[in-house]
XYZ file of C-alpha atoms in Angstrom:
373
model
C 74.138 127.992 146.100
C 71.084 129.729 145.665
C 70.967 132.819 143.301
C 70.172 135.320 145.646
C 71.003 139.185 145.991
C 74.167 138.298 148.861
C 75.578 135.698 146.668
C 75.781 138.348 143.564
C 77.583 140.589 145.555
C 79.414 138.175 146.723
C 80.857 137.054 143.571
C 81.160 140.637 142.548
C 83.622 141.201 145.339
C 85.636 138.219 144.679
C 85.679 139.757 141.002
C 87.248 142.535 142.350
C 89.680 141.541 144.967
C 91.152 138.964 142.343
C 91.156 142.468 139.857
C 92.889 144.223 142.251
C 95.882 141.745 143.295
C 96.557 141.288 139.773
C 96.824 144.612 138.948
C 99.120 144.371 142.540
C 101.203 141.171 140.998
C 101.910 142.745 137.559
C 102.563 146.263 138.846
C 105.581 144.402 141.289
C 106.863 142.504 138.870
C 109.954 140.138 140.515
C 109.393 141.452 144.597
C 105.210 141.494 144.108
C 103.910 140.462 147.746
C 101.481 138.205 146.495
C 104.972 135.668 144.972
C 104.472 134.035 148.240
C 101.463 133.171 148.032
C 101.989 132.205 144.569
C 105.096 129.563 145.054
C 102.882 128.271 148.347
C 100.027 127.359 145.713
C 102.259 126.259 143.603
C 103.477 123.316 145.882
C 99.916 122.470 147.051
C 98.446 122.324 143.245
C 101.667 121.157 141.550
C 101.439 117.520 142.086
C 97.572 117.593 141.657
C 98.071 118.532 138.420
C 101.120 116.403 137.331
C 98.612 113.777 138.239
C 95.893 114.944 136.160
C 97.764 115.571 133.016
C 99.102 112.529 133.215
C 95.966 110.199 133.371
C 94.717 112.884 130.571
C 97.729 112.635 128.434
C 96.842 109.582 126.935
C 93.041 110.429 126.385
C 94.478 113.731 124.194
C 96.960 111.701 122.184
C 93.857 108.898 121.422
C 92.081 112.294 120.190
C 94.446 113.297 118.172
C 95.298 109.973 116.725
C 91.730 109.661 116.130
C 91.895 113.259 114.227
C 94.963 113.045 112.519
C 94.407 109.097 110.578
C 92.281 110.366 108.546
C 94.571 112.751 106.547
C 97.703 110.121 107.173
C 95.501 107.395 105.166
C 94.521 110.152 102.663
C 97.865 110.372 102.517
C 98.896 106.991 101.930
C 96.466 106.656 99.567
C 97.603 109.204 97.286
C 101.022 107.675 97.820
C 100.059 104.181 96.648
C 97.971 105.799 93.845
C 100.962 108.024 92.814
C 103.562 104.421 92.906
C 100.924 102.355 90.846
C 101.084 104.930 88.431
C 104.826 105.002 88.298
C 104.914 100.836 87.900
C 101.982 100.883 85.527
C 103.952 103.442 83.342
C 107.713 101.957 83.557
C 105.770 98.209 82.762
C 104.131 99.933 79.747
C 108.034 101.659 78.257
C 109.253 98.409 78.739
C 106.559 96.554 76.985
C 106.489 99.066 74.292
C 110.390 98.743 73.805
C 110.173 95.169 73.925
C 107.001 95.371 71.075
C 109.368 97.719 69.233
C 111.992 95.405 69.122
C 110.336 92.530 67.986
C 108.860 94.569 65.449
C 112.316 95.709 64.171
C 113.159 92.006 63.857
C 110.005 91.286 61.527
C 111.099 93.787 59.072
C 114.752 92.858 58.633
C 113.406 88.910 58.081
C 110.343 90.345 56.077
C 113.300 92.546 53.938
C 115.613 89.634 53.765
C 113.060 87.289 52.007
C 110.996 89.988 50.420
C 107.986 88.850 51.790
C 104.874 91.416 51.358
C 103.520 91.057 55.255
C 100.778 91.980 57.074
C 101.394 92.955 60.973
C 99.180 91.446 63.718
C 98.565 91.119 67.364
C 98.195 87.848 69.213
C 95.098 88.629 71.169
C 94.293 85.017 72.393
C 95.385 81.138 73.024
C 93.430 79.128 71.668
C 91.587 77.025 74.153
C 88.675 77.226 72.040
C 89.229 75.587 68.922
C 89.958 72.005 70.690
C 93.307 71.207 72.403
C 94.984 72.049 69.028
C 98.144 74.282 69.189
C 96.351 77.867 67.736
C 96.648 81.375 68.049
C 94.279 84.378 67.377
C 95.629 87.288 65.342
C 93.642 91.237 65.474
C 93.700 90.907 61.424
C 91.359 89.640 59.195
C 89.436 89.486 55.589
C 88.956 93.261 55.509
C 93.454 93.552 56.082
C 93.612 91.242 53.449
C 94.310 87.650 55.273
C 93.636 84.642 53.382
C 93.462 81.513 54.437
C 96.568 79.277 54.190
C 98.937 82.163 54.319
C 102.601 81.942 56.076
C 102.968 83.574 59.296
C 106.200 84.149 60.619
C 108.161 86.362 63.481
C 111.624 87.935 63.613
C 112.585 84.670 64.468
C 111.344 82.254 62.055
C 107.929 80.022 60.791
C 105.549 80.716 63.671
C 102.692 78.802 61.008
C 100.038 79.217 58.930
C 96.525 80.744 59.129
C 93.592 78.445 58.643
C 90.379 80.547 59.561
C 89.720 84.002 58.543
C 87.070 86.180 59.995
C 86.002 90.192 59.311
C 88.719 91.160 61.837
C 90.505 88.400 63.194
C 91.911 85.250 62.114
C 93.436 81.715 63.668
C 96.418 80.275 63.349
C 97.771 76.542 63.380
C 101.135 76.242 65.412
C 104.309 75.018 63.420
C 104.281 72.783 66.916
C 100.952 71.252 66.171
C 101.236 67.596 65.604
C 98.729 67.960 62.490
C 101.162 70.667 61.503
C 103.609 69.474 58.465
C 105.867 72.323 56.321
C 108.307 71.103 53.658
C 112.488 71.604 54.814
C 115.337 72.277 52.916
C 118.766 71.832 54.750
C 121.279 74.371 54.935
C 124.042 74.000 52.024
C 123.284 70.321 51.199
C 119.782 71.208 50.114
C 118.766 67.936 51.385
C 114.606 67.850 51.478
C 111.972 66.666 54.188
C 108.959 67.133 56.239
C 109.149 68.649 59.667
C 105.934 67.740 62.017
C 105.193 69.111 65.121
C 105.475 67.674 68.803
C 104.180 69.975 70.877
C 106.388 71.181 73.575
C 109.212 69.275 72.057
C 111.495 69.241 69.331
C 110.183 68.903 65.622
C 110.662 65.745 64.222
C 111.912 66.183 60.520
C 111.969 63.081 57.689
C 114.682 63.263 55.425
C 113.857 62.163 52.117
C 117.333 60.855 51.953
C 118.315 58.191 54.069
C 122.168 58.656 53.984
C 121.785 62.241 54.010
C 124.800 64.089 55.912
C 123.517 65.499 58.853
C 124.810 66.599 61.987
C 123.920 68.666 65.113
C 123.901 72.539 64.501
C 122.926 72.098 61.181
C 119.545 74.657 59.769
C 116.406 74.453 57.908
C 114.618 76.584 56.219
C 110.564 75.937 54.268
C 111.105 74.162 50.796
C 107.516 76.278 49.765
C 104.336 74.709 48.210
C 102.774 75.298 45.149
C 101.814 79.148 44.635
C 103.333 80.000 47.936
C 100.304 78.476 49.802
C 100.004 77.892 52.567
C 104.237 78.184 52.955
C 106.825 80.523 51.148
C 110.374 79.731 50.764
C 113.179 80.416 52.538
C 111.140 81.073 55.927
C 113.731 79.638 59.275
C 112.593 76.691 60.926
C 114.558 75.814 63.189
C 117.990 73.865 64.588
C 119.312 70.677 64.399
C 119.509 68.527 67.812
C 119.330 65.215 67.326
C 120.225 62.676 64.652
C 118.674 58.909 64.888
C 121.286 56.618 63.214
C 121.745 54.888 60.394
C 118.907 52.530 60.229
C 119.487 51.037 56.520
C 115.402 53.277 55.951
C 114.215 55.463 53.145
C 113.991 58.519 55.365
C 116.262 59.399 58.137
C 114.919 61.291 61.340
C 116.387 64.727 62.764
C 115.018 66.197 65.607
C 114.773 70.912 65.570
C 114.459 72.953 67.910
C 112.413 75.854 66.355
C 113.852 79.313 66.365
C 110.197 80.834 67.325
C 109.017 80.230 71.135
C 105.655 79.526 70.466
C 105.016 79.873 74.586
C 105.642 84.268 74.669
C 104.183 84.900 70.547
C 102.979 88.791 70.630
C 103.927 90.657 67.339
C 103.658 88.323 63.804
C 103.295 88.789 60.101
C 101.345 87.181 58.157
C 102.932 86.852 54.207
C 100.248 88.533 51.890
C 102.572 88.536 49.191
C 105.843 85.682 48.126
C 108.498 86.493 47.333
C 109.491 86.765 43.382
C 112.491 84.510 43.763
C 113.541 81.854 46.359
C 115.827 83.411 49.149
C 116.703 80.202 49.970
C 119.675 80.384 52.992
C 119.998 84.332 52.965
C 117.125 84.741 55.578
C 118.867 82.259 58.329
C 120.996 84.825 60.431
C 124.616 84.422 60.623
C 126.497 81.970 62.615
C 128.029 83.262 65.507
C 131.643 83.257 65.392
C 133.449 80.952 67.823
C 135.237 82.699 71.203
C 139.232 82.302 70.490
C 140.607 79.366 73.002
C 143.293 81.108 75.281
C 145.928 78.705 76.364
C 148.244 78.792 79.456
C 151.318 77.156 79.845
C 153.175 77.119 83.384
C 156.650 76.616 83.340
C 157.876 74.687 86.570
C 160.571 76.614 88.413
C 163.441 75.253 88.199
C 165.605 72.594 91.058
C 167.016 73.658 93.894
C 170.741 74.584 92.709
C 170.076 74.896 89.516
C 170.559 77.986 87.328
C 167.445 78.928 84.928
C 167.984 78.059 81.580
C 170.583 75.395 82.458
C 170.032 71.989 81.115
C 169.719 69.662 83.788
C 171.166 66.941 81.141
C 174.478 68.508 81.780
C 174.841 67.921 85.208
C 173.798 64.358 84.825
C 176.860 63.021 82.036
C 178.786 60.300 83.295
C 182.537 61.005 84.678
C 183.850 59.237 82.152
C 182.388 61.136 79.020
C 183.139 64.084 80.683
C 186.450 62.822 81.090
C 186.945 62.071 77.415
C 185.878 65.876 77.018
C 188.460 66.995 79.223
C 191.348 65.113 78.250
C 190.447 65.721 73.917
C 190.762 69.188 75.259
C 194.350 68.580 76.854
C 195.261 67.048 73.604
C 194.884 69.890 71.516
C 197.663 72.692 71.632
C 196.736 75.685 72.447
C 197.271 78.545 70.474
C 199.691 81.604 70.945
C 198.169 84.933 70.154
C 198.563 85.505 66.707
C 198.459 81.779 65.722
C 196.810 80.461 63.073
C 195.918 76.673 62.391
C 197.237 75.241 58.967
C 195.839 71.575 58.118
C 197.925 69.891 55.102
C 196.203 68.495 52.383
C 196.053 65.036 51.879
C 196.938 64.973 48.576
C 199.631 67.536 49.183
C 203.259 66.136 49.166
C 206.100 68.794 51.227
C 209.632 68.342 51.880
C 211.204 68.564 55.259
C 213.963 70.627 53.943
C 212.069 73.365 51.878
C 211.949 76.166 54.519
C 208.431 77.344 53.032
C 206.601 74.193 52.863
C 207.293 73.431 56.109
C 205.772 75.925 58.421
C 207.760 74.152 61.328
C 211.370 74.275 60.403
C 213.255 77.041 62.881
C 214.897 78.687 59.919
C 211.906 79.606 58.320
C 211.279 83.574 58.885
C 207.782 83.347 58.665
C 207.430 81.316 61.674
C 209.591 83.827 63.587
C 207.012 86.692 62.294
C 204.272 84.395 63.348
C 204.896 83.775 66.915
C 205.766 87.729 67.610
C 203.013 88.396 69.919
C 200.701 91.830 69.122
């Protein structure tokens, strides 16, 4: 349509006719006379636009999608953020209560055998020094670390340190196989040489070949010279294992270690011995055995037969019984009032002497005696 000067007017007077039948519509309210005309273009348009919205419904709710992922992933982001924070920071109270415990443990086994110790950190495996069974330790020559020094855990001999740098130092595995401590046994006292194995048990020579040695038994380090590289006193480990009698000079036992060499985190490392041996009183106590609780079930009893009743009884031949009965029937039986008198043997009484003879019908006694109460 061109723009020309009918066409403005044109559209001007549309303006105004739609101006003036909606000032009409809202000044009718419910009976306006253009309702008609309203409901009639309400039935032509109605399904048009069902139509429309509903081929444009889907296009809107892509939109929106499209608008609204970006805050739902900023919000999912902050929501993983917020849980890694949560399991970062219960993993680190349970590590530290877990590092707070096994330090508790060092000090009660570093009081016990009055060892002066130095606490480390295992901060490596090591997979550097060969396939040797090592550790490396956060301490050093400026804390004081030697080499050939004890180091030990809450739990026992973990080994002994055998290079020493500024700040760190290595340690040789009680379950090296080059590793070899001196043993006492528990009690007995009874000396060796425990060796490591690896992941197995430690194989320990007794110097005595008929020693007395059995499964549960407990070691603990015999010491060196100087208290280097081993104090005394220190736990090794467990009996396991005993090889027979083999008619040797030594005799072989097989530990288990009390340290688990596989999960090592907090260690000391001896800096000073102890002034006397501690000998046993660093080993922890045994655990006392669980009481044994015993049942006994009693049978019930026959059918027809009273509890408590002796089943014996109702099993006696007829003739004992019989015997029972009739020594019964032979004994007299007693008037109230009646007492039993048995002669003496060596007790001589005449017939006719009315009180020796407790039978004779003159006697008054007996008259007294039968009167019933």
């Amino acid at each position: 349509m061109r723009d020309t000067r009918e066409s403005r007017l044109l559209l001007v007077l549309l303006v105004a006719i739609a101006f003036a039948l909606i000032t009409v519509d809202i000044r009718g309210g419910q009976e306006s006379p253009v309702d008609g005309a309203r409901q009639a273009a309400a039935a032509v348009f109605g399904p048009v636009e069902n139509g429309v919205a509903s081929a444009v419904d889907p296009i809107g709710n892509a939109i929106g999608a499209v608008r609204d992922s970006g805050e739902r992933h900023n919000r999912i982001a902050a929501l993983e953020q917020e849980n890694a924070a949560l399991k970062a920071k219960l993993g680190s109270d349970d590590r530290n209560r877990s590092r707070l415990r096994e330090l508790d443990t060092l000090l009660k086994t570093a009081g016990a055998g009055q060892y002066g110790i130095k606490g480390a950190q295992v901060i490596a495996i090591g997979a550097a020094q060969g396939f040797s069974w090592t550790v490396t330790i956060d301490a050093g020559a400026r804390d004081g670390i030697r080499r050939d020094m004890t180091v030990l855990n809450g739990a026992g001999l973990v080994g002994r340190v055998t290079t020493v740098g500024p700040s760190t130092s290595t340690v040789l595995l009680a379950n090296d196989p080059d590793f070899t401590v001196g043993t006492r046994l528990e009690k007995t006292a009874e000396l060796g040489f425990a060796t490591g194995q690896g992941n197995g048990p430690l194989l320990v020579q007794l110097l005595n070949g008929k020693a007395k040695v059995k499964p549960g038994d407990r070691l603990v380090t015999f010491g060196s010279h100087g208290a280097k590289p081993f104090v005394p006193g220190v736990p090794v480990g467990e009996v396991v294992r005993v090889d027979p009698l083999g008619g040797g000079l030594t005799r072989n036992v097989y530990v288990r270690p009390y340290v688990g060499f596989s999960k090592l985190d907090i260690v000391g490392v001896v800096v000073q011995a102890p002034r006397t041996d501690p000998r046993d009183t660093v080993l922890p106590p045994k655990p006392k055995p669980a009481p044994t609780v015993t049942v006994t079930v009693t049978p019930p009893p026959p059918d027809g037969q009273q509890p408590g009743q002796n089943p014996q009884n109702q099993n006696q031949p007829q003739n004992q019984q019989q015997g029972q009965a009739q020594q019964q029937g032979d004994q007299p039986a007693l008037k109230p009032g009646e007492q039993t008198q048995q002669a003496q043997p060596d007790q001589q009484t005449d017939p006719q002497d009315p009180q020796a003879n407790p039978q004779n019908p003159q006697d008054p006694q007996q008259d007294q005696g039968e009167q019933t109460p």
